Short mmCIF file of C-alpha atoms in Angstrom, two decimals:
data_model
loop_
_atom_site.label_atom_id
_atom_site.label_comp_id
_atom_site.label_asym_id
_atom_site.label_seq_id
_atom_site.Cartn_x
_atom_site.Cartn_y
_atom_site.Cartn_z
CA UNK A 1 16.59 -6.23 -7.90
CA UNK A 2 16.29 -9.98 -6.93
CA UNK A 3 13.02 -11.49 -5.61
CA UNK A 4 12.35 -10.83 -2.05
CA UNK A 5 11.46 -14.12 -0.52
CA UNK A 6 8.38 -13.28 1.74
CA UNK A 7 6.98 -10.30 0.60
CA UNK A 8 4.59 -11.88 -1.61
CA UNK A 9 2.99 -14.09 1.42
CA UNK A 10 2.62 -10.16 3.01
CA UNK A 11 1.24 -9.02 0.01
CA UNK A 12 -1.21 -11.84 -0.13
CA UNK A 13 -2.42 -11.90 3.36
CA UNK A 14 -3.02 -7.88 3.08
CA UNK A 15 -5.31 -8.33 -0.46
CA UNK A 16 -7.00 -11.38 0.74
CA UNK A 17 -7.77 -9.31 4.22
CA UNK A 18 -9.63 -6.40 2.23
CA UNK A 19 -11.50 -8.87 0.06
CA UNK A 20 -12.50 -11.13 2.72
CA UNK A 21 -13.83 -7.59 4.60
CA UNK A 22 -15.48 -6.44 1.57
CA UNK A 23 -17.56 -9.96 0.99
CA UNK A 24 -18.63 -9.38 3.91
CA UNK A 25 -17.42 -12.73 5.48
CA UNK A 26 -15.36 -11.10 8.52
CA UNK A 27 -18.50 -9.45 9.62
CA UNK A 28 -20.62 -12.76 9.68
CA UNK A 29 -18.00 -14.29 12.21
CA UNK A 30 -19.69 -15.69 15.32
CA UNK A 31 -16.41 -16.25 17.58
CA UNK A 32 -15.87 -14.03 20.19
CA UNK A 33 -11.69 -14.20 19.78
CA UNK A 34 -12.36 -14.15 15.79
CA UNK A 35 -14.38 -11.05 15.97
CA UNK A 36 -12.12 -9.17 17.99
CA UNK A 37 -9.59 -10.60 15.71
CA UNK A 38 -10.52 -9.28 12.70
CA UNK A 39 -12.06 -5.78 14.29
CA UNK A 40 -7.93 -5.31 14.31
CA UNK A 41 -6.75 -7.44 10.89
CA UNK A 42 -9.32 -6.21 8.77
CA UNK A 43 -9.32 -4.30 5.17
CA UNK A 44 -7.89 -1.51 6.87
CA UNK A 45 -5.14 -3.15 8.07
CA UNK A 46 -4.68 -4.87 4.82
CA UNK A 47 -3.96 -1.68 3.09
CA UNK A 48 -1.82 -0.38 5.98
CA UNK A 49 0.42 -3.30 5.45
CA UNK A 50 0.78 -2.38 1.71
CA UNK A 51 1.53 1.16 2.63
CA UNK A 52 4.60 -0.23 4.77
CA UNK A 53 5.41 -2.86 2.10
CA UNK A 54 5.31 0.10 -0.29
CA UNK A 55 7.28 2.54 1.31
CA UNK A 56 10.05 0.10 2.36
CA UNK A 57 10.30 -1.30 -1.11
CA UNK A 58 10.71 2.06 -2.88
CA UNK A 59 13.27 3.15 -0.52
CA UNK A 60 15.27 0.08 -1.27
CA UNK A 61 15.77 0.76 -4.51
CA UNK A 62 16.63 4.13 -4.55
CA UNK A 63 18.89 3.25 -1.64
CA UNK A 64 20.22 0.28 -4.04
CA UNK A 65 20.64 2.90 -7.15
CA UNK A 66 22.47 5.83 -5.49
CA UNK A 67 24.59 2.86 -4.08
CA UNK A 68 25.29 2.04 -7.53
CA UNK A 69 25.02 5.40 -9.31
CA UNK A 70 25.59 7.76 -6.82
CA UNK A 71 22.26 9.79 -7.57
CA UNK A 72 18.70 9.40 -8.23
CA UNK A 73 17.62 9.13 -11.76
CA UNK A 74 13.92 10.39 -10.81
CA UNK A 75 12.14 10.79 -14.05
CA UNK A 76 13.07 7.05 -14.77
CA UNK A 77 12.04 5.59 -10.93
CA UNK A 78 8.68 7.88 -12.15
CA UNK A 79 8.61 6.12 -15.48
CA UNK A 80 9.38 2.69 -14.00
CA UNK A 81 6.26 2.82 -11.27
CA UNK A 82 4.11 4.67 -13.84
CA UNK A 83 4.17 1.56 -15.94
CA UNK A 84 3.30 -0.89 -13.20
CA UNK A 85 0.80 1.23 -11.72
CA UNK A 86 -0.92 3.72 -14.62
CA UNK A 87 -2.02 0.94 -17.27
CA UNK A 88 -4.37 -0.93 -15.49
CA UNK A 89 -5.75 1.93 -13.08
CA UNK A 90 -6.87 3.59 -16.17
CA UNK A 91 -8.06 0.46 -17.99
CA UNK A 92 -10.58 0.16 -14.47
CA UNK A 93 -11.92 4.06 -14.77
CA UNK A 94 -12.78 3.50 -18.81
CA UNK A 95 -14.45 0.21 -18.16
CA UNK A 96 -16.39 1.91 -15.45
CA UNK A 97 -16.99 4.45 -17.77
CA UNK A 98 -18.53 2.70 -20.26
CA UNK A 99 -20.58 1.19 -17.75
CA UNK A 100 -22.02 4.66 -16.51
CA UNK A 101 -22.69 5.74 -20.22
CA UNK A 102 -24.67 2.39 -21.18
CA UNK A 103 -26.28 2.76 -17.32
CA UNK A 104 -25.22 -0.05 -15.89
CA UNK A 105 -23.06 1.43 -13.12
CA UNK A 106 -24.26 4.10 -10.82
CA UNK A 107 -23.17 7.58 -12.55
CA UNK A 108 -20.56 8.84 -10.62
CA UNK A 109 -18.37 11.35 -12.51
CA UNK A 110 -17.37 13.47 -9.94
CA UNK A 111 -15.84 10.08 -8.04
CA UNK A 112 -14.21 9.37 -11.34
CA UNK A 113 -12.63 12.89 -11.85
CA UNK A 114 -11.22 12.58 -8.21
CA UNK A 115 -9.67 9.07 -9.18
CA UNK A 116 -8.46 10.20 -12.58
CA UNK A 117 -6.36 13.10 -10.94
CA UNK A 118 -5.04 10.51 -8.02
CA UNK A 119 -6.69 12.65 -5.26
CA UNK A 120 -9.86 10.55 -4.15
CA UNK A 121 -8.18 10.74 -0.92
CA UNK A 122 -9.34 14.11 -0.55
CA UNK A 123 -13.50 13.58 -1.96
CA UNK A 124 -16.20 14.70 -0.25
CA UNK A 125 -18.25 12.24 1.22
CA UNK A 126 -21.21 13.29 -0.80
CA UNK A 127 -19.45 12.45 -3.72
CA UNK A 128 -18.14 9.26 -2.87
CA UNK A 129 -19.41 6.15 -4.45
CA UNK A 130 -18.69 2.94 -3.56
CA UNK A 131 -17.30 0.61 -6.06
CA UNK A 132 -14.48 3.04 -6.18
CA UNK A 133 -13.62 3.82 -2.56
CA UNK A 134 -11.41 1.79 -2.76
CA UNK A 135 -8.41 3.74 -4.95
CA UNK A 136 -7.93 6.46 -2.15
CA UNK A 137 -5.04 4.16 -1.33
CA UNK A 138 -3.24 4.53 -4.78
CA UNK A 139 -3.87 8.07 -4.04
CA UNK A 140 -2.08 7.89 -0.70
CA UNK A 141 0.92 5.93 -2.51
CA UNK A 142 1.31 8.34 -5.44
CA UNK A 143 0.97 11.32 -3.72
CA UNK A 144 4.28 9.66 -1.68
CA UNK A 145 6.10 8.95 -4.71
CA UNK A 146 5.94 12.21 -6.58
CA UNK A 147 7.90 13.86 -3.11
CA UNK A 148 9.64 11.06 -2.18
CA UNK A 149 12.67 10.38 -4.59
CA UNK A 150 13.29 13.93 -4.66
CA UNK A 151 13.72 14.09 -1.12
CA UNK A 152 15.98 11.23 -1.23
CA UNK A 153 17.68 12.35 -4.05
CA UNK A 154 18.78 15.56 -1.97
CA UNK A 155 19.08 13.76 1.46
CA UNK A 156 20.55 10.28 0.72
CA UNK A 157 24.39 11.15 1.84
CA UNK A 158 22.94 12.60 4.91
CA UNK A 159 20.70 9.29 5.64
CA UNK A 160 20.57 10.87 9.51
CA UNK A 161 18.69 13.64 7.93
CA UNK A 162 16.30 10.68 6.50
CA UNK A 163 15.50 9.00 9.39
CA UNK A 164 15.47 12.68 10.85
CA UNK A 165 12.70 13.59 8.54
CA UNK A 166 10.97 10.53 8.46
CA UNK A 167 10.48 10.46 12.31
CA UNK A 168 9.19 14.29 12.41
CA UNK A 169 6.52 13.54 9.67
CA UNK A 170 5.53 10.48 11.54
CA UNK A 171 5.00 12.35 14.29
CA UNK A 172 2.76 15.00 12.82
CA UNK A 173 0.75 12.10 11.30
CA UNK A 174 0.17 11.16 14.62
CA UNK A 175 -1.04 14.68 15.60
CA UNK A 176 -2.50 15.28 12.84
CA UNK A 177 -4.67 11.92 13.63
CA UNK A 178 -5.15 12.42 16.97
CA UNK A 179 -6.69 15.66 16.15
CA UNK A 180 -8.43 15.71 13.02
CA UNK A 181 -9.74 18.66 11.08
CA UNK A 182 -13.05 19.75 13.05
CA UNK A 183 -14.37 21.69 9.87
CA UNK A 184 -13.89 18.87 7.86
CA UNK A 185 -14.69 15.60 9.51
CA UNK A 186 -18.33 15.91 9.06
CA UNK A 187 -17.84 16.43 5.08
CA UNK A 188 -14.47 14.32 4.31
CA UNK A 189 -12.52 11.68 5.16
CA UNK A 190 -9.94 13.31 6.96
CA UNK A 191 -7.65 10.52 8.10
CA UNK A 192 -7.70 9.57 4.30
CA UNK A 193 -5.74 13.11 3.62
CA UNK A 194 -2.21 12.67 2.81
CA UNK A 195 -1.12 13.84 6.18
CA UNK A 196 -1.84 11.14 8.60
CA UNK A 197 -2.33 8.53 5.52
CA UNK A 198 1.28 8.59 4.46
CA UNK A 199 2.66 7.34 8.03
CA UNK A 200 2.89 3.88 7.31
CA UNK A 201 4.51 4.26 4.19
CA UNK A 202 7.17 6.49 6.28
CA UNK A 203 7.44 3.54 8.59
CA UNK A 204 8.76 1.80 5.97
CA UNK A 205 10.73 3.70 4.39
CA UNK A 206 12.36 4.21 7.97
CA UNK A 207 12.98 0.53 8.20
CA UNK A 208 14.38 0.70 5.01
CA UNK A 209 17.02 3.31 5.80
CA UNK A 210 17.55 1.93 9.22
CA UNK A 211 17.52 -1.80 8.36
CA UNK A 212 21.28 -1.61 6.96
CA UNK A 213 22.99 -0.24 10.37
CA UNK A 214 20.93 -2.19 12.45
CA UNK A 215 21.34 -5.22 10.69
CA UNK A 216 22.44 -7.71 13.82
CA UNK A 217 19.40 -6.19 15.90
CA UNK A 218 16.18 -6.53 13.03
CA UNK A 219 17.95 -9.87 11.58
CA UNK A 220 17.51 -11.36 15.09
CA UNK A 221 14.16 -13.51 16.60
CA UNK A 222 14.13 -11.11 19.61
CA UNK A 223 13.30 -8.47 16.49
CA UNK A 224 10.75 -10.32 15.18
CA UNK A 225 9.22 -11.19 17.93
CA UNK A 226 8.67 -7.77 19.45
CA UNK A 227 7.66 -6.66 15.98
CA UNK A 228 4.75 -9.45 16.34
CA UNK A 229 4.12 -8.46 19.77
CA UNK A 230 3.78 -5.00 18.99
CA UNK A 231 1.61 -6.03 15.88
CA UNK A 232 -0.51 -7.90 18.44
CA UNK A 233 -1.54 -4.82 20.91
CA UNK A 234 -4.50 -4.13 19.41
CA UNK A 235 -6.16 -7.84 20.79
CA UNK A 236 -5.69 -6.49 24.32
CA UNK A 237 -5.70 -3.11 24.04
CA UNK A 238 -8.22 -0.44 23.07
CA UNK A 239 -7.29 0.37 19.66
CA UNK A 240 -5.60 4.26 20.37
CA UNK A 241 -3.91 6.38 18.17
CA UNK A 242 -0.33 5.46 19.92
CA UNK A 243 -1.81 1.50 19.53
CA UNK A 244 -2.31 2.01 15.67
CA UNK A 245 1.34 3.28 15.29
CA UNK A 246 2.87 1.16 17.42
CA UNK A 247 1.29 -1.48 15.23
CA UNK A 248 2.67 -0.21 12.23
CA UNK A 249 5.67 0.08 13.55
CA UNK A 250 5.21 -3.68 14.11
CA UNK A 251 4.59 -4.58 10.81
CA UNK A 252 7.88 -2.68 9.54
CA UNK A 253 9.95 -4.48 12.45
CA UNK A 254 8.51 -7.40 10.31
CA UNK A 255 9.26 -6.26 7.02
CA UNK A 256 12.60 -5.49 7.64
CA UNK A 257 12.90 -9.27 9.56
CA UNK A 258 11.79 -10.83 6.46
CA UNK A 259 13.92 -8.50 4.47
CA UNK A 260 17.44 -9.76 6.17
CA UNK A 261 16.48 -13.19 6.61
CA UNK A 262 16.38 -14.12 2.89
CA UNK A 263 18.46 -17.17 3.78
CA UNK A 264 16.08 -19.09 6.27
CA UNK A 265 14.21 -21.84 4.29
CA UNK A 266 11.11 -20.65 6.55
CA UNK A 267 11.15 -17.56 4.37
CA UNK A 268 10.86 -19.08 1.15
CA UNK A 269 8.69 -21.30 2.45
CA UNK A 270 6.17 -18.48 2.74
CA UNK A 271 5.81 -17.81 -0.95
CA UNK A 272 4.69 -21.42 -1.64
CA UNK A 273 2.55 -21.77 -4.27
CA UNK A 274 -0.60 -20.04 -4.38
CA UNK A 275 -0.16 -17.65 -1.46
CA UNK A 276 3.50 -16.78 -3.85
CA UNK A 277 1.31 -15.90 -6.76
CA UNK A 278 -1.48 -14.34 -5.25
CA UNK A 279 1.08 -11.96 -3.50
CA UNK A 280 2.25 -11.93 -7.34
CA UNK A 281 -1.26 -10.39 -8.69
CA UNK A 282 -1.96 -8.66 -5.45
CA UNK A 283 -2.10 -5.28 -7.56
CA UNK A 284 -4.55 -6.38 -10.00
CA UNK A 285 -6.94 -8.26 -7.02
CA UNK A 286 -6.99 -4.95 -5.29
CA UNK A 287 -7.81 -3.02 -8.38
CA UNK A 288 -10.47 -5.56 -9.77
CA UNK A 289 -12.06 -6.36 -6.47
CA UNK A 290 -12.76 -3.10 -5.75
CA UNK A 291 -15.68 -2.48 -8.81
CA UNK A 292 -16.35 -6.10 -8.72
CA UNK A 293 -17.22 -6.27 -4.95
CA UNK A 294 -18.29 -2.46 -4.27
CA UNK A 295 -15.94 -2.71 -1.85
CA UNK A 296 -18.24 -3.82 0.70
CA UNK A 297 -21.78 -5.13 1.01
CA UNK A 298 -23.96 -2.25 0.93
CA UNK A 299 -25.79 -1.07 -2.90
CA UNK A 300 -26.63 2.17 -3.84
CA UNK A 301 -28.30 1.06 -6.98
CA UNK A 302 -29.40 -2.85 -8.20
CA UNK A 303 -27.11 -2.64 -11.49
CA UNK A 304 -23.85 -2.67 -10.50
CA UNK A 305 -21.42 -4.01 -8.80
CA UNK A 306 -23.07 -7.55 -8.77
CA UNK A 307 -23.03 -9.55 -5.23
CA UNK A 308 -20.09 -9.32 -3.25
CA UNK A 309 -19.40 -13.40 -3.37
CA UNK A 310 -20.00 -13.25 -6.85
CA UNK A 311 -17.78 -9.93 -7.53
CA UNK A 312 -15.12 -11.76 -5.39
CA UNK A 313 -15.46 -14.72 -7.60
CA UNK A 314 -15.22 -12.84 -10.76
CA UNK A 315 -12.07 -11.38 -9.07
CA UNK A 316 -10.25 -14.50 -8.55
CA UNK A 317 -11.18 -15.15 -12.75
CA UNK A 318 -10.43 -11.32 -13.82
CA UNK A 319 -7.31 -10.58 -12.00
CA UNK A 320 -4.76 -13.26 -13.37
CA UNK A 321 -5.95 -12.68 -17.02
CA UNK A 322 -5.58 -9.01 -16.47
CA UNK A 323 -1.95 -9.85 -15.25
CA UNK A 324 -0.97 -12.32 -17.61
CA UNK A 325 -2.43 -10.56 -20.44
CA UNK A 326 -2.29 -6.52 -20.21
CA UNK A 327 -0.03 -5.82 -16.73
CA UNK A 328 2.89 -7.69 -17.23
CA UNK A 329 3.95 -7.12 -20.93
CA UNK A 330 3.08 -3.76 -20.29
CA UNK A 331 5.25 -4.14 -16.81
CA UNK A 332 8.18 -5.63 -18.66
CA UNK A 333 8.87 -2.29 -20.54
CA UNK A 334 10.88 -1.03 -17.10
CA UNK A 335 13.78 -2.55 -18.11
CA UNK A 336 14.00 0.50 -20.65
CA UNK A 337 14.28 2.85 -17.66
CA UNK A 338 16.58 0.96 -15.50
CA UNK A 339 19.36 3.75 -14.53
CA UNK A 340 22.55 3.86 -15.71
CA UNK A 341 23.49 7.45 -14.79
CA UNK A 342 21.63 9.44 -11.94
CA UNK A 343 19.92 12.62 -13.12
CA UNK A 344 19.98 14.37 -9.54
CA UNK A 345 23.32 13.56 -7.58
CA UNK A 346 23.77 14.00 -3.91
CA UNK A 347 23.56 17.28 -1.90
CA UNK A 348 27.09 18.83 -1.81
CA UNK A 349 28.74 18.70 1.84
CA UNK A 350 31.20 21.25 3.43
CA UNK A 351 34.47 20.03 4.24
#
């Protein structure tokens, strides 16, 4: 697939809103508009914006192989993200492991279990620790991708079934938020459980199947600018559940502007230089910032992580060797797996 003009700009503002959260820098803020402003675009709404990012990206391509295949090759879409995503989230949970054994870092081996078996999503709060809160999001994410090629797989001649699908599981995220687990809140992190978490990245894998038909309406400025308008709610509004999605829905309406306005020089204008190539690292900044930062300011124990400025510093130095050095070779062995020949075709339809 060709570069995406834009996305990397999105992918930078979202990684440089979580570590700017977790430094602790929003907090210290003394404006009145800047601290309402980033009460809304904070590290939580840095990570929602990857989720939508995410979702609309994967759809894409499978939309863009069973255009040219006509079927999903599954086991190589799951070999193609496992070796973007797999190498370095394991090369974080041995380094940390070696830093429990030689007692630097805080032990924490249930955490590391959870993370390990992608489902920190779901750990206890007890269990928690902090310099790997962070990877409940790549929890979210592959907890979406295991389901969602399958789905598409089956689905993508019927895309009204899609968008169908994709609207009714939005909507029970937004139940399902509105109304979380009583048992459970106390003891878990409930709106971290796969249902609500996944609605963004069903927002954008809505735009993506939507984007196509409604091409004259999203490639428009009206589009964008209700997307931004929508995006901007939560400055004037108490922040409600029907806020939050609305939002998000926001940020897709912007994705999917970006997206179909490849041709405006004020879209490759926002991958200039370093906000391009820290939108092209953003994976290994989130990883990396994460046990270097503690995701936040607060210390459970004086050993690890160091300082947040200092983590975030180490960060900036850590992440563009990791990429250089282990992602991307590692990265470039996709092109084994790029599909020739879908392995699930589409669902048969009566005449």
């Amino acid at each position: 697939m060709q570069h995406i003009y834009g996305f990397n700009a999105l992918r930078a503002f979202s990684v440089l809103l979580v570590i700017l959260s977790h430094v602790g820098i929003v907090q210290q803020v003394q404006s009145p508009f800047w601290k309402q402003f980033f009460t809304v675009f904070n590290a939580n709404y840095g990570v929602k914006t990857f989720f939508v990012l995410s979702g609309f990206l994967i759809t894409i391509l499978l939309i863009k192989e069973y255009e040219k295949t006509g079927g999903i090759n599954v086991l190589h879409f799951m070999a193609r993200r496992a070796l973007r995503i797999l190498p370095l989230y394991f090369l974080v949970l041995a380094l940390l492991s070696v830093f429990i054994w030689a007692g630097i870092a805080q032990p924490a081996w249930a955490a590391m279990w959870y993370s390990a078996l992608y489902v920190f999503n779901f750990i206890p709060k007890a269990d928690t620790v902090n310099y790997l809160s962070h990877l409940w999001s790549l929890a979210v994410e592959e907890q979406y991708y295991l389901i969602w090629p399958f789905v598409f797989a089956l689905l993508s001649p019927r895309r009204g079934f899609l968008v169908a699908g994709c609207v009714a599981f939005i909507t029970i995220c937004y139940f399902s938020w509105t109304a979380p687990w009583p048992q459970f809140s106390d003891t878990h992190y409930t709106n971290r459980w796969t249902i609500p978490a996944i609605y963004p990245i069903l927002f954008g894998s809505l735009m993506a199947i939507v984007n196509a038909p409604l091409f004259f309406i999203w490639r428009s400025p009206v589009a964008l600018a209700i997307s931004l308008a929508a995006i901007s709610l939560p400055l004037f509004l108490p922040l409600t559940a029907a806020i939050e999605f609305a939002g998000t829905a926001g940020i897709a309406g912007v994705i999917g502007w970006v997206f179909l306005n490849q041709h405006r020089r004020a879209v490759h204008l926002m991958d200039w230089g370093p906000i391009g190539y820290i939108g092209v690292i953003s994976y290994g900044l989130y990883m990396w910032q994460g046990i270097l930062t503690g995701n936040g300011p607060y210390r459970v124990t004086a050993g690890w992580p160091p300082e947040p400025l200092i983590g975030a510093a180490l960060t900036f130095i850590v992440a563009p060797l990791s990429f250089h050095l282990f992602e991307r070779p590692i990265s470039n062995m996709r092109r084994y797996f790029r599909s020739s020949r879908p392995v699930l075709r589409e669902m048969p339809t009566s005449n």
